[in-house]
Amino acid sequence: MTGTAETYDGAFAVRWMEAAARAVDREAGRLTELDAAIGDADHGANLRRGFAAVADTLAKEPPATPGAVLATAGRQLVSTVGGASGPLYGTLLRRAGKALGEAGEVTRAELAEALATGVVAVGRLGGAVAGDKTMLDALTPAAAALHESFAAARAAAEEGAAATVPLRARKGRASYLGERSVGHQDPGATSSALLFAALEEVAAG
Ligand code: ADP
Ligand code: MG
C-alpha cells in the first residue's frame, strides 16, 4: 500500500489511461455481452474505440500534469464515443482534470477529491444517483474509498458493480426494460470497476 505522502505526476496519469485502454480492450467482449442483455450491445466497442483514441493522443503529445492528462482524455472520450457513456466518462475525466488544476504532482487524497468532483458532474449530466443501476453505482463508492487506498477504491468499485445485479434500472437505455433489467450487471458500472482496477495496477507499479 502506498503512503499518504506519495505523489503522482503526469506520467502516472498517462500510465493509468494506458492501463485503462488495455483493460477495456481485453474486456470489450464482456462489456458488450452485458450491454446486449440490458442495452444495445455497444458498450465494449464504444469504450474500446474511445480509450484507444485516448491512448493514441496521450502517446503523441503527453501533457505534463495529471490534470491536463485527465482533461485531454476526457475530451477524447467525448469526441470519439457516440453512446451515453462517452459524454459521461468524458465529463468524469474532464472535471476531475480541471479540479486537479495545474499541479505537477498530486496526492492520492487530491486525486480522490478531484474524482469525487467528476462523479458529481456525471450525476448532474445524466440526472442519476447511486442506486439507479448506472456507472455511478461503482464510481461513487470508489471515489470515496480512494481516500483509504487504491486497493480499497478498486474493491469498492467492484462491489458497487456487482450490487447493480438485483437493481431495476432507472436511467439510460436499460431503464426502458423496467423489471426486465433486474438480474443483470450494469455494463457502465462494470467498466468503471475496470478503470479503478487499472488505477490500482499502475499505483502498485
Ligand atoms: P448507450 O446506452 O448510449 O448505448 P453505452 O452502452 O456506451 O451507451 O453505455 C451504457 C452505460 O452508460 C450504462 O450501463 C450506464 O452505466 C451508463 N449510463 C447510461 N445512462 C446514464 C445516466 N443517465 N447516468 C449515468 N450513467 C448512465
Ligand atoms: Mg449501449
XYZ file of C-alpha atoms and ligand atoms in Angstrom:
233
model
C 0.000 0.000 0.000
C 1.234 3.474 -0.815
C 1.634 6.071 1.920
C -0.225 9.346 2.029
C 2.921 11.383 1.300
C 3.367 9.755 -2.106
C 2.611 11.953 -5.121
C 1.507 11.164 -8.663
C 2.616 13.039 -11.761
C 1.537 13.413 -15.379
C 3.402 10.272 -16.458
C 1.479 8.317 -13.822
C -1.817 9.628 -15.195
C -0.736 8.604 -18.712
C 0.093 5.094 -17.453
C -3.346 4.961 -15.825
C -5.105 5.818 -19.081
C -2.934 3.296 -20.992
C -3.783 0.581 -18.454
C -7.459 1.523 -18.746
C -7.231 1.214 -22.540
C -5.676 -2.274 -22.205
C -8.339 -3.375 -19.703
C -11.191 -2.098 -21.845
C -9.702 -3.782 -24.902
C -9.302 -7.094 -23.037
C -12.824 -6.936 -21.522
C -14.658 -5.423 -24.506
C -16.432 -8.709 -25.242
C -17.764 -8.968 -21.702
C -18.885 -5.316 -21.657
C -20.723 -5.828 -24.925
C -22.370 -9.010 -23.611
C -23.614 -7.164 -20.544
C -24.899 -4.345 -22.756
C -26.562 -6.911 -25.048
C -28.631 -8.104 -22.073
C -29.997 -4.706 -20.987
C -28.927 -2.242 -23.685
C -27.831 -2.231 -27.312
C -24.627 -4.280 -27.234
C -22.219 -1.450 -27.999
C -20.593 -0.619 -24.660
C -17.450 -2.675 -25.303
C -16.970 -1.266 -28.797
C -17.734 2.270 -27.593
C -15.129 2.218 -24.846
C -12.556 0.307 -26.877
C -12.703 2.972 -29.576
C -12.700 5.795 -27.008
C -9.806 4.605 -24.891
C -7.749 3.615 -27.951
C -8.097 7.248 -29.077
C -7.151 8.427 -25.590
C -4.008 6.265 -25.553
C -3.061 7.431 -29.084
C -3.443 11.094 -28.234
C -1.512 10.783 -24.984
C 1.294 8.854 -26.692
C 1.702 11.541 -29.366
C 1.725 14.516 -27.053
C 1.636 13.645 -23.353
C 0.529 16.648 -21.282
C 2.865 17.444 -18.392
C 0.433 17.498 -15.482
C -2.016 14.872 -14.213
C -4.834 17.405 -14.508
C -4.086 18.065 -18.163
C -3.770 14.334 -18.900
C -7.222 13.598 -17.479
C -8.787 16.630 -19.174
C -7.295 15.603 -22.534
C -8.514 12.016 -22.050
C -11.992 13.281 -21.222
C -12.145 15.435 -24.345
C -11.098 12.463 -26.484
C -13.844 10.288 -24.983
C -16.490 12.918 -25.656
C -15.410 13.280 -29.268
C -14.947 9.582 -30.113
C -17.684 7.743 -28.177
C -21.163 8.024 -29.601
C -23.081 6.338 -26.783
C -24.202 7.778 -23.472
C -21.009 6.582 -21.827
C -18.773 8.906 -23.905
C -20.101 12.210 -22.574
C -20.461 10.679 -19.091
C -16.896 9.308 -18.821
C -15.675 12.395 -20.674
C -17.279 14.593 -18.044
C -15.829 12.484 -15.236
C -12.272 12.885 -16.511
C -12.535 16.477 -17.704
C -13.990 17.653 -14.416
C -11.504 15.633 -12.389
C -8.693 17.052 -14.510
C -9.940 20.582 -14.038
C -10.221 20.032 -10.282
C -6.564 18.943 -10.147
C -5.570 22.264 -11.679
C -2.011 22.807 -12.863
C -0.149 20.943 -10.127
C 2.751 18.883 -11.461
C 2.187 16.244 -8.809
C -0.857 15.391 -6.737
C -1.534 13.211 -3.705
C -3.943 10.291 -3.601
C -6.249 12.420 -1.427
C -6.240 15.160 -4.076
C -6.976 12.613 -6.785
C -9.844 11.234 -4.679
C -11.291 14.734 -4.225
C -10.958 15.514 -7.932
C -12.626 12.262 -8.964
C -15.435 12.898 -6.480
C -15.976 16.272 -8.184
C -16.101 14.459 -11.521
C -18.595 11.941 -10.161
C -20.910 14.745 -9.031
C -20.718 16.203 -12.551
C -21.615 12.807 -14.054
C -24.670 12.640 -11.792
C -25.722 16.117 -12.821
C -25.250 15.430 -16.539
C -27.154 12.140 -16.519
C -29.664 13.006 -13.803
C -28.793 9.786 -11.970
C -27.886 8.924 -8.403
C -26.250 5.839 -6.910
C -28.838 3.044 -6.850
C -30.196 3.826 -10.331
C -28.137 0.939 -11.799
C -25.567 3.016 -13.687
C -21.834 3.654 -13.637
C -22.460 5.859 -10.590
C -23.037 2.725 -8.510
C -19.351 1.896 -8.949
C -17.887 5.402 -9.305
C -19.442 6.929 -6.196
C -18.136 4.403 -3.623
C -14.812 4.072 -5.469
C -14.033 7.789 -5.348
C -14.874 7.811 -1.619
C -12.767 4.722 -0.886
C -9.783 6.188 -2.721
C -9.204 8.248 0.435
C -8.339 4.928 2.096
C -6.215 3.294 -0.625
C -6.039 2.376 -4.317
C -6.948 -1.207 -3.424
C -9.976 -0.073 -1.411
C -11.170 2.020 -4.360
C -10.871 -0.948 -6.721
C -12.712 -3.217 -4.280
C -15.462 -0.624 -3.738
C -15.943 -0.230 -7.492
C -16.180 -3.998 -7.981
C -18.642 -4.360 -5.111
C -20.678 -1.453 -6.458
C -20.793 -3.030 -9.915
C -21.817 -6.429 -8.509
C -24.507 -4.747 -6.414
C -26.221 -3.469 -9.592
C -27.359 -7.020 -10.481
C -30.592 -7.065 -8.404
C -31.418 -3.410 -9.166
C -34.032 -2.142 -11.603
C -32.509 0.427 -13.970
C -33.917 3.922 -13.576
C -31.654 5.738 -16.075
C -30.274 5.151 -19.538
C -31.285 2.611 -22.136
C -31.639 -0.222 -19.575
C -34.478 1.703 -17.883
C -36.674 1.051 -20.964
C -36.702 -2.604 -19.888
C -38.209 -1.840 -16.498
C -38.385 -5.003 -14.369
C -36.586 -6.980 -17.078
C -33.377 -5.091 -16.255
C -33.269 -6.918 -12.900
C -30.774 -9.788 -12.697
C -28.092 -8.274 -14.956
C -24.954 -6.367 -14.035
C -24.802 -2.834 -15.409
C -22.214 -2.508 -18.212
C -21.154 1.023 -17.247
C -20.651 0.083 -13.591
C -18.570 -2.838 -14.849
C -16.337 -0.621 -16.995
C -15.977 1.823 -14.089
C -14.607 -1.033 -11.999
C -12.064 -1.659 -14.782
C -10.888 1.955 -14.543
C -10.245 1.606 -10.817
C -8.555 -1.763 -11.288
C -6.257 -0.075 -13.827
C -5.540 2.702 -11.322
C -4.609 0.207 -8.617
C -2.426 -1.670 -11.097
C -0.360 1.380 -12.061
C -0.135 2.600 -8.455
C 1.298 -0.774 -7.478
C 3.980 -0.140 -10.117
P -25.638 3.716 -24.727
O -26.525 3.456 -23.540
O -25.899 5.026 -25.374
O -25.637 2.560 -25.703
P -23.161 2.716 -23.623
O -23.689 1.369 -23.953
O -21.779 3.001 -24.068
O -24.132 3.849 -24.140
O -23.179 2.922 -22.040
C -24.212 2.418 -21.244
C -23.884 2.711 -19.795
O -23.915 4.109 -19.562
C -24.899 2.129 -18.823
O -24.580 0.793 -18.492
C -24.806 3.057 -17.643
O -23.823 2.636 -16.700
C -24.334 4.352 -18.245
N -25.419 5.324 -18.274
C -26.424 5.429 -19.177
N -27.230 6.463 -18.889
C -26.733 7.022 -17.734
C -27.106 8.142 -16.908
N -28.162 8.903 -17.207
N -26.340 8.418 -15.842
C -25.247 7.669 -15.542
N -24.848 6.614 -16.278
C -25.578 6.295 -17.356
Mg -25.057 0.655 -25.265
